XYZ file of C-alpha atoms in Angstrom:
533
model
C 27.994 -5.841 20.972
C 27.051 -7.517 23.542
C 24.348 -10.166 22.885
C 20.436 -9.712 23.831
C 17.926 -11.832 25.318
C 14.459 -12.948 23.186
C 12.958 -11.376 22.248
C 14.981 -8.657 20.836
C 12.843 -5.226 20.450
C 13.529 -2.651 19.214
C 12.716 2.055 19.699
C 14.464 4.637 18.925
C 18.387 3.799 20.311
C 17.272 1.273 22.855
C 16.903 -2.491 22.843
C 13.882 -3.397 24.263
C 15.178 -7.424 26.405
C 12.903 -9.945 28.330
C 15.324 -9.237 31.200
C 14.582 -5.670 31.226
C 15.381 -1.859 28.985
C 19.552 -0.823 28.326
C 20.762 1.265 25.467
C 23.698 -0.740 22.685
C 26.659 1.321 22.036
C 29.104 -0.278 19.989
C 32.030 0.981 17.416
C 30.013 0.316 13.846
C 31.975 1.430 11.634
C 32.739 -1.792 10.658
C 29.985 -4.903 10.480
C 29.968 -6.773 13.437
C 29.719 -11.001 14.142
C 26.888 -10.644 16.197
C 24.749 -13.374 17.100
C 20.935 -12.877 17.741
C 18.330 -15.194 18.919
C 16.404 -14.029 15.766
C 17.425 -14.124 12.137
C 17.328 -11.221 10.014
C 14.372 -12.574 8.319
C 12.600 -13.400 11.254
C 13.976 -9.919 11.836
C 12.111 -8.356 8.924
C 8.849 -10.506 9.189
C 8.315 -8.839 12.522
C 8.117 -5.448 11.059
C 6.921 -6.300 8.697
C 3.672 -7.737 10.653
C 3.126 -3.958 11.823
C 3.294 -2.338 8.361
C 0.882 -5.090 7.096
C -1.608 -4.768 9.936
C -2.393 -0.865 9.794
C -2.130 -1.678 5.134
C -4.699 -5.032 6.112
C -6.930 -1.503 8.071
C -8.150 -0.773 4.215
C -9.189 -3.936 4.203
C -11.196 -3.306 7.504
C -12.810 -0.365 5.968
C -13.821 -1.559 2.604
C -15.494 -4.509 3.487
C -17.020 -2.788 6.653
C -18.910 -1.765 3.770
C -20.348 -5.236 3.273
C -22.353 -6.169 6.670
C -23.315 -2.017 7.851
C -24.768 -1.684 4.681
C -27.301 -4.602 4.372
C -27.834 -4.458 8.237
C -28.801 -0.455 7.406
C -30.819 -1.392 4.542
C -33.214 -3.445 7.172
C -36.723 -2.105 7.613
C -35.389 -2.303 11.564
C -32.093 -0.733 11.263
C -31.837 2.365 14.239
C -29.760 4.351 11.310
C -31.756 4.846 7.852
C -30.276 5.041 4.184
C -30.769 4.838 0.161
C -29.173 4.261 -2.469
C -27.495 7.477 -2.005
C -26.371 7.766 1.088
C -26.136 3.769 1.553
C -23.422 4.552 -2.313
C -21.458 8.313 -0.137
C -21.406 5.561 2.989
C -19.312 2.953 1.284
C -17.001 5.897 -1.106
C -15.935 8.795 0.830
C -12.524 6.866 2.276
C -11.704 7.537 -1.916
C -12.018 11.403 -1.239
C -10.372 11.861 1.720
C -7.593 9.564 0.367
C -5.968 11.682 -0.907
C -5.452 14.753 1.648
C -4.153 11.972 3.558
C -2.221 10.749 0.935
C -0.718 15.149 1.752
C -0.186 14.541 5.103
C 1.853 11.648 5.434
C 4.942 12.742 3.094
C 5.533 15.538 5.992
C 5.440 13.578 8.584
C 7.633 10.445 7.460
C 10.210 12.962 6.257
C 10.058 15.676 10.005
C 9.849 12.548 12.220
C 10.209 9.077 11.051
C 8.544 6.607 8.964
C 8.494 4.879 12.671
C 6.006 7.570 14.117
C 4.497 8.364 10.649
C 2.933 5.442 11.000
C 1.404 5.638 14.810
C -0.154 8.974 13.168
C -2.281 6.291 10.605
C -3.209 3.503 12.772
C -4.517 6.474 16.151
C -7.410 8.327 13.785
C -8.124 5.387 12.635
C -8.947 3.396 16.618
C -11.032 6.090 17.396
C -13.003 5.632 13.887
C -14.338 2.325 14.550
C -15.027 3.824 18.079
C -17.292 6.494 16.642
C -18.787 4.311 14.269
C -19.564 2.239 17.544
C -21.718 4.624 18.896
C -22.871 6.474 15.686
C -26.663 7.054 15.770
C -27.317 9.088 12.495
C -25.553 8.848 8.901
C -23.336 12.047 9.280
C -21.643 10.028 12.278
C -21.253 7.572 9.667
C -19.945 9.832 7.150
C -17.486 11.370 9.486
C -15.784 8.402 10.836
C -16.454 7.157 7.135
C -14.097 10.239 6.250
C -11.329 9.837 8.980
C -11.050 6.167 8.016
C -10.497 7.344 4.366
C -7.278 10.216 5.433
C -5.745 7.029 7.829
C -5.856 4.829 4.418
C -4.183 7.561 2.644
C -1.554 8.294 4.320
C -0.307 4.430 5.785
C -0.657 3.720 1.464
C 1.655 6.038 0.832
C 3.496 4.572 4.187
C 3.358 1.536 3.303
C 4.977 -0.018 0.442
C 8.034 2.957 1.369
C 8.233 0.384 5.394
C 8.855 -2.731 3.784
C 11.175 -1.773 1.234
C 13.698 0.415 3.250
C 13.139 -2.464 6.358
C 14.009 -5.599 3.927
C 16.428 -7.712 1.423
C 15.708 -6.796 -2.190
C 15.598 -11.316 -2.383
C 12.407 -10.975 -0.433
C 11.515 -7.283 -0.781
C 8.951 -8.390 -3.577
C 7.644 -11.816 -1.426
C 7.604 -8.871 2.166
C 5.163 -6.402 -0.426
C 3.176 -9.796 -1.325
C 2.266 -9.755 2.730
C 0.360 -6.324 1.549
C -1.753 -8.499 -0.467
C -2.013 -10.908 1.772
C -3.149 -9.542 5.383
C -5.884 -6.851 3.548
C -7.436 -10.585 1.706
C -7.612 -11.559 5.788
C -9.187 -8.612 6.834
C -12.270 -8.249 4.219
C -12.710 -12.346 4.654
C -12.513 -11.767 9.264
C -14.441 -8.353 8.671
C -17.468 -10.136 6.518
C -17.384 -13.052 9.097
C -17.722 -10.650 11.946
C -20.385 -8.818 10.084
C -22.493 -12.324 8.653
C -23.547 -12.921 12.960
C -22.378 -9.648 14.389
C -23.883 -6.657 14.472
C -21.879 -3.946 12.477
C -21.442 -1.950 15.608
C -19.848 -5.232 17.038
C -18.174 -5.842 13.829
C -16.080 -1.865 14.234
C -15.216 -2.793 17.756
C -13.855 -5.888 16.381
C -12.071 -3.761 13.852
C -10.156 -1.842 17.584
C -8.757 -4.543 18.653
C -6.979 -5.336 15.567
C -6.036 -1.850 15.447
C -4.578 -1.370 19.216
C -2.870 -4.524 18.335
C -0.911 -2.877 15.475
C 0.207 0.077 16.984
C 1.708 -1.985 20.113
C 3.300 -3.881 17.192
C 4.967 -0.561 15.695
C 5.695 1.098 18.749
C 8.317 -1.708 19.657
C 9.805 -2.057 15.649
C 12.674 -0.101 14.775
C 12.962 3.681 12.200
C 14.064 3.215 9.652
C 17.937 3.394 7.921
C 16.625 5.379 5.498
C 15.478 7.749 7.388
C 18.392 7.776 9.603
C 20.922 8.143 6.809
C 18.756 10.562 6.120
C 18.706 12.714 9.597
C 22.767 12.114 9.372
C 22.581 9.215 12.446
C 24.772 7.046 10.577
C 25.353 5.185 13.634
C 22.044 4.673 14.262
C 21.041 3.776 10.800
C 23.931 1.807 10.715
C 23.109 -0.549 13.921
C 19.682 -0.524 12.659
C 20.369 -2.114 9.011
C 22.975 -5.135 10.496
C 19.391 -5.707 13.030
C 16.818 -5.712 10.371
C 19.697 -7.257 7.175
C 22.358 -8.946 9.331
C 26.265 -7.809 7.653
C 25.787 -9.253 4.929
C 24.064 -6.757 2.527
C 27.253 -4.404 3.523
C 27.676 -2.619 0.142
C 24.073 -1.718 0.444
C 24.108 -0.159 3.788
C 28.170 2.145 2.272
C 26.383 3.248 -0.453
C 23.402 4.649 1.773
C 25.478 6.420 3.390
C 27.147 7.648 0.645
C 24.242 8.920 -0.888
C 23.190 10.537 2.404
C 26.021 12.442 2.628
C 25.419 13.665 -0.681
C 22.154 15.092 0.031
C 23.683 16.676 3.577
C 26.360 18.735 1.648
C 23.630 19.915 -0.645
C 21.654 20.451 2.207
C 23.802 23.069 3.572
C 24.877 24.611 1.007
C 20.711 25.375 0.193
C 20.390 26.221 4.433
C 20.459 30.273 3.542
C 17.093 31.385 4.412
C 14.273 31.656 1.746
C 11.541 34.414 1.710
C 7.843 32.921 -0.130
C 8.587 33.951 -2.681
C 11.437 31.905 -3.532
C 10.335 28.691 -2.155
C 7.428 28.871 -4.368
C 9.900 29.391 -7.030
C 12.335 27.519 -6.100
C 9.300 24.235 -6.573
C 8.446 26.026 -9.304
C 11.329 25.470 -11.087
C 11.847 21.640 -9.378
C 8.526 20.529 -10.788
C 9.700 21.901 -14.604
C 13.402 20.262 -14.202
C 11.706 17.077 -13.373
C 9.093 16.431 -16.192
C 11.750 17.011 -18.291
C 12.840 14.008 -17.294
C 11.926 10.116 -18.267
C 12.871 9.028 -14.730
C 10.230 11.111 -13.312
C 7.048 10.750 -16.181
C 7.294 7.385 -17.093
C 7.141 5.834 -14.007
C 4.244 8.499 -13.211
C 2.383 7.385 -16.198
C 3.211 3.226 -14.984
C 2.018 3.873 -11.684
C -1.516 5.775 -13.154
C -2.388 2.938 -14.977
C -1.662 0.481 -12.371
C -4.135 2.092 -10.547
C -6.111 1.874 -13.127
C -6.293 -1.715 -13.847
C -5.308 -2.615 -10.205
C -8.881 -0.120 -8.892
C -10.822 -1.331 -12.090
C -10.486 -4.983 -12.551
C -14.028 -5.315 -10.453
C -12.333 -5.578 -6.989
C -14.522 -3.094 -5.188
C -17.511 -5.500 -6.745
C -16.346 -8.292 -4.676
C -14.535 -6.995 -1.478
C -17.656 -3.821 -0.654
C -20.357 -5.279 -2.603
C -19.921 -9.309 -3.378
C -23.613 -9.316 -2.079
C -25.033 -7.623 -4.873
C -22.482 -9.392 -7.498
C -24.548 -12.948 -6.376
C -27.367 -11.967 -6.422
C -27.022 -10.714 -9.872
C -25.226 -13.865 -11.126
C -27.335 -15.581 -9.041
C -30.897 -14.935 -7.433
C -31.668 -15.637 -3.595
C -32.087 -19.219 -4.000
C -28.893 -19.489 -2.072
C -26.721 -18.802 0.911
C -25.524 -15.964 -0.425
C -23.754 -14.843 2.931
C -21.242 -18.473 3.041
C -20.826 -18.356 -0.687
C -18.710 -15.088 0.342
C -16.954 -16.284 2.941
C -15.879 -18.734 0.227
C -15.433 -16.665 -1.855
C -12.821 -14.754 0.945
C -11.732 -17.712 1.573
C -10.468 -18.071 -2.046
C -8.741 -15.190 -1.349
C -6.830 -15.289 0.843
C -5.085 -19.534 -1.007
C -4.519 -17.542 -3.945
C -2.570 -14.478 -2.542
C -0.784 -17.747 -0.904
C 0.082 -18.485 -3.400
C 1.009 -15.625 -4.987
C 3.302 -14.412 -2.473
C 5.400 -18.339 -3.744
C 5.282 -17.352 -7.607
C 5.992 -13.660 -6.815
C 9.208 -14.785 -5.769
C 9.893 -17.153 -8.547
C 7.992 -15.473 -11.531
C 9.037 -12.185 -13.551
C 6.815 -9.194 -12.446
C 5.475 -8.513 -16.119
C 4.909 -12.244 -17.126
C 2.768 -12.401 -14.128
C 1.048 -8.915 -15.230
C 0.220 -10.469 -18.210
C -0.993 -13.774 -17.459
C -3.065 -12.420 -14.539
C -4.294 -9.293 -16.727
C -6.100 -11.891 -19.474
C -7.169 -13.636 -17.247
C -8.598 -11.067 -15.862
C -10.570 -9.685 -18.919
C -11.770 -13.446 -19.939
C -12.750 -13.881 -16.707
C -14.903 -10.320 -16.739
C -16.122 -10.693 -20.682
C -17.450 -14.270 -19.301
C -18.620 -13.130 -16.116
C -20.773 -9.985 -18.957
C -21.515 -13.247 -20.582
C -23.256 -15.441 -18.441
C -25.053 -11.932 -16.307
C -26.346 -11.070 -19.733
C -28.369 -14.217 -20.324
C -29.466 -14.552 -17.137
C -31.254 -11.324 -18.238
C -32.806 -12.461 -20.899
C -33.383 -15.799 -18.911
C -31.165 -17.863 -21.570
C -29.857 -19.480 -18.587
C -32.398 -22.691 -16.890
C -33.284 -21.249 -13.206
C -31.051 -23.039 -10.830
C -28.073 -22.974 -12.172
C -25.603 -22.528 -9.315
C -21.914 -23.633 -10.994
C -21.266 -21.801 -14.099
C -22.226 -18.145 -11.827
C -20.110 -19.585 -8.818
C -17.173 -20.735 -10.660
C -17.421 -17.580 -13.061
C -17.221 -15.661 -9.804
C -14.051 -17.401 -8.392
C -12.155 -17.361 -11.635
C -12.400 -13.978 -11.383
C -11.312 -13.728 -7.782
C -8.264 -15.452 -8.671
C -6.996 -13.169 -10.797
C -7.883 -10.141 -9.390
C -6.169 -11.653 -6.506
C -2.961 -13.507 -8.329
C -2.228 -9.964 -10.192
C -4.008 -7.283 -10.691
C -4.615 -5.774 -7.502
C -0.696 -7.110 -5.467
C 1.141 -6.013 -8.180
C -0.052 -1.819 -7.076
C 1.680 -2.881 -4.285
C 4.502 -4.728 -6.121
C 5.346 -2.048 -8.324
C 4.825 1.285 -6.726
C 7.505 -0.320 -4.304
C 9.965 -0.097 -7.237
C 9.811 1.857 -10.074
C 10.829 5.927 -8.633
C 13.285 7.851 -8.197
C 15.187 8.605 -5.637
C 15.536 12.221 -6.577
C 11.616 12.415 -7.736
C 10.522 9.130 -5.623
C 8.045 11.532 -3.447
C 6.432 13.856 -5.793
C 5.939 11.496 -8.223
C 4.388 8.737 -6.086
C 1.807 11.802 -4.727
C 1.061 12.747 -8.291
C 0.440 8.839 -8.939
C -1.332 8.718 -5.668
C -4.793 11.459 -6.614
C -4.849 8.391 -9.381
C -5.392 6.283 -6.942
C -7.873 7.959 -5.312
C -10.439 8.906 -8.028
C -9.719 5.956 -9.700
C -10.949 4.097 -6.081
C -14.463 6.608 -5.234
C -15.114 6.231 -8.983
C -14.953 2.918 -9.044
C -16.962 2.200 -5.708
C -19.459 5.298 -5.945
C -20.946 4.532 -9.707
C -21.593 0.754 -8.436
C -24.821 1.516 -8.044
C -26.139 3.708 -10.263
C -24.115 1.191 -12.700
C -26.016 -1.180 -11.979
C -29.244 -0.036 -11.981
C -28.530 1.744 -14.951
C -27.158 -1.281 -17.515
C -26.944 -3.684 -15.235
C -23.442 -6.632 -14.128
C -22.777 -6.888 -17.601
C -23.132 -3.404 -18.862
C -20.890 -1.941 -15.334
C -18.292 -5.612 -16.410
C -17.664 -4.380 -20.216
C -16.663 -1.318 -19.180
C -14.141 -2.553 -16.307
C -12.906 -4.907 -19.213
C -12.050 -2.102 -21.590
C -10.279 -0.109 -19.261
C -8.152 -2.630 -17.551
C -7.489 -3.304 -21.433
C -6.378 0.526 -22.215
C -4.240 0.243 -18.315
C -2.556 -3.049 -19.540
C -2.285 -2.159 -23.208
C 0.040 1.056 -21.385
C 2.053 -0.473 -18.957
C 3.564 -4.118 -20.517
C 4.423 -1.178 -23.160
C 6.888 0.975 -20.577
C 7.226 -0.864 -17.354
C 10.743 -2.803 -17.385
C 11.277 -6.105 -15.752
C 12.225 -5.367 -11.475
C 12.544 -8.809 -10.302
C 15.899 -9.481 -7.917
C 16.819 -5.636 -9.595
C 17.589 -3.258 -6.877
C 16.101 0.365 -6.823
C 19.131 2.013 -8.710
C 19.350 -0.081 -11.015
C 15.836 -0.218 -12.156
C 16.131 4.179 -11.670
C 19.105 4.237 -13.962
C 16.699 2.018 -16.604
C 14.333 4.539 -16.785
C 17.206 7.282 -16.864
C 19.038 5.034 -20.056
C 22.364 4.769 -17.807
C 23.201 5.765 -14.488
C 24.372 8.349 -13.087
C 27.612 9.464 -12.108
C 29.180 11.717 -8.741
C 28.520 14.469 -10.134
C 25.839 14.122 -11.590
C 24.591 13.216 -8.614
C 26.005 15.719 -6.546
C 23.967 18.650 -8.896
C 20.712 17.429 -8.794
C 20.310 18.650 -5.462
C 21.933 22.064 -6.550
C 19.240 24.470 -4.231
C 16.496 23.748 -5.910
C 16.024 19.587 -5.814
C 17.291 19.997 -1.939
C 14.110 22.449 -0.749
C 11.515 19.698 -2.734
C 13.349 16.657 -1.039
C 12.860 17.806 2.481
C 9.447 17.465 4.217
C 7.384 19.505 0.999
C 7.613 16.585 -0.631
C 5.611 13.346 -1.086
C 6.711 10.326 -0.909
C 5.204 6.484 -2.159
C 8.288 4.271 -3.144
C 10.408 2.102 -0.689
C 14.062 4.049 -0.248
C 13.427 7.751 0.833
C 17.359 9.532 1.519
């Protein structure tokens, strides 16, 4: 194969180098020893950056709520709002996220992961422009609805793409970059919102999305999607560009499974009526719900999302000013406290990048969620003591420490584990359908967790809100701990086999890709999991 000069980028079937553009052709039946200026790890970092920046857009969307609502509530605001309209501005992305989740999979299946990634970024850029020029609540709501749509699409895509791009030994750390990038995004939007108008803050967020657009344009297509489409040579080239020549067994299994799927597609390629297609999909669903490898991951992810969204993260990210007012009062520099909390989140996420490589998933889940529960109960007790004047005025240290303990527990456990586990548990045959169902619950929990905050704070105060959160995440932890197997350093197929209770034989693998199964395996499938063949 030809040598490529630095920098080396890939787009479709074309290699880009610093001296121009040229198409590289080579026989890929056997692995070739190719010298690159960059290592496979570096190239995986590059493509992961595009995915993580896209996911960071979710952090910008949620964190932007803090600056936006705070400035809109001021007497001189050009768009006056009340508590009801403010809660809708904050929470409406949670509704449109559902639609985004169902829009992304058909695009991913038909046009590829890269195109789907681009489709999520362009509307996000437009939404920031709309917010920049907004002069009424209606435009803000429509813009936020569009942002939620993009959040839903990239949430379905993010873990999947990183799982397909990266090596199993680094997969956990790369998946953790999603959480780190979101943390950086929240810090950035809180920082700019503290000193700039919400219009200029929206403009900065739009620039971040444009940078991400450029990275994604020069990222490769997923080797899994190329194999699914029968482009085996392009799959080999892309896979080896991303992974090097040390993971040939995984590449071989990927292509073999894709060929079996292709055979099943030929068998089921006869045209059918709408009624027969509907009956096939119903039969597919009825078959799926009887299988442990379908039901268990859905139940696990539903409860993982309960733990993640009711851990208190939305209070820390979307309503930190209200939190500090309730815990401390009005005598402190609240914007500075918010920024220190965001910095703490980044530090905790960075620590978690290392820990996730060394410690088992179940251990991290148990320890961090238990700390989260302790932090919620402690904050609730402190808040109640402050309401009944048991805490003397001017006492700040304990309150700030408890809030930071809460942030540490969320940033190292509940939130990043959502992305990691979502990238590991869904089975090959049903990962689309299972991912779509679980994402409905993610959206519902996100919307409810944000929409109910103003009402809960006014009715049961902070202590009642945190006690409710504590009950919900305790329930979620018990269910997940009971059902979730250890997934660290295991292949996705190995995890799937454990849910099933045994590995599939070759004949079983062929039989599951029957006419009914294949129909649901194409454009109609929902995806939220790494390897989709």
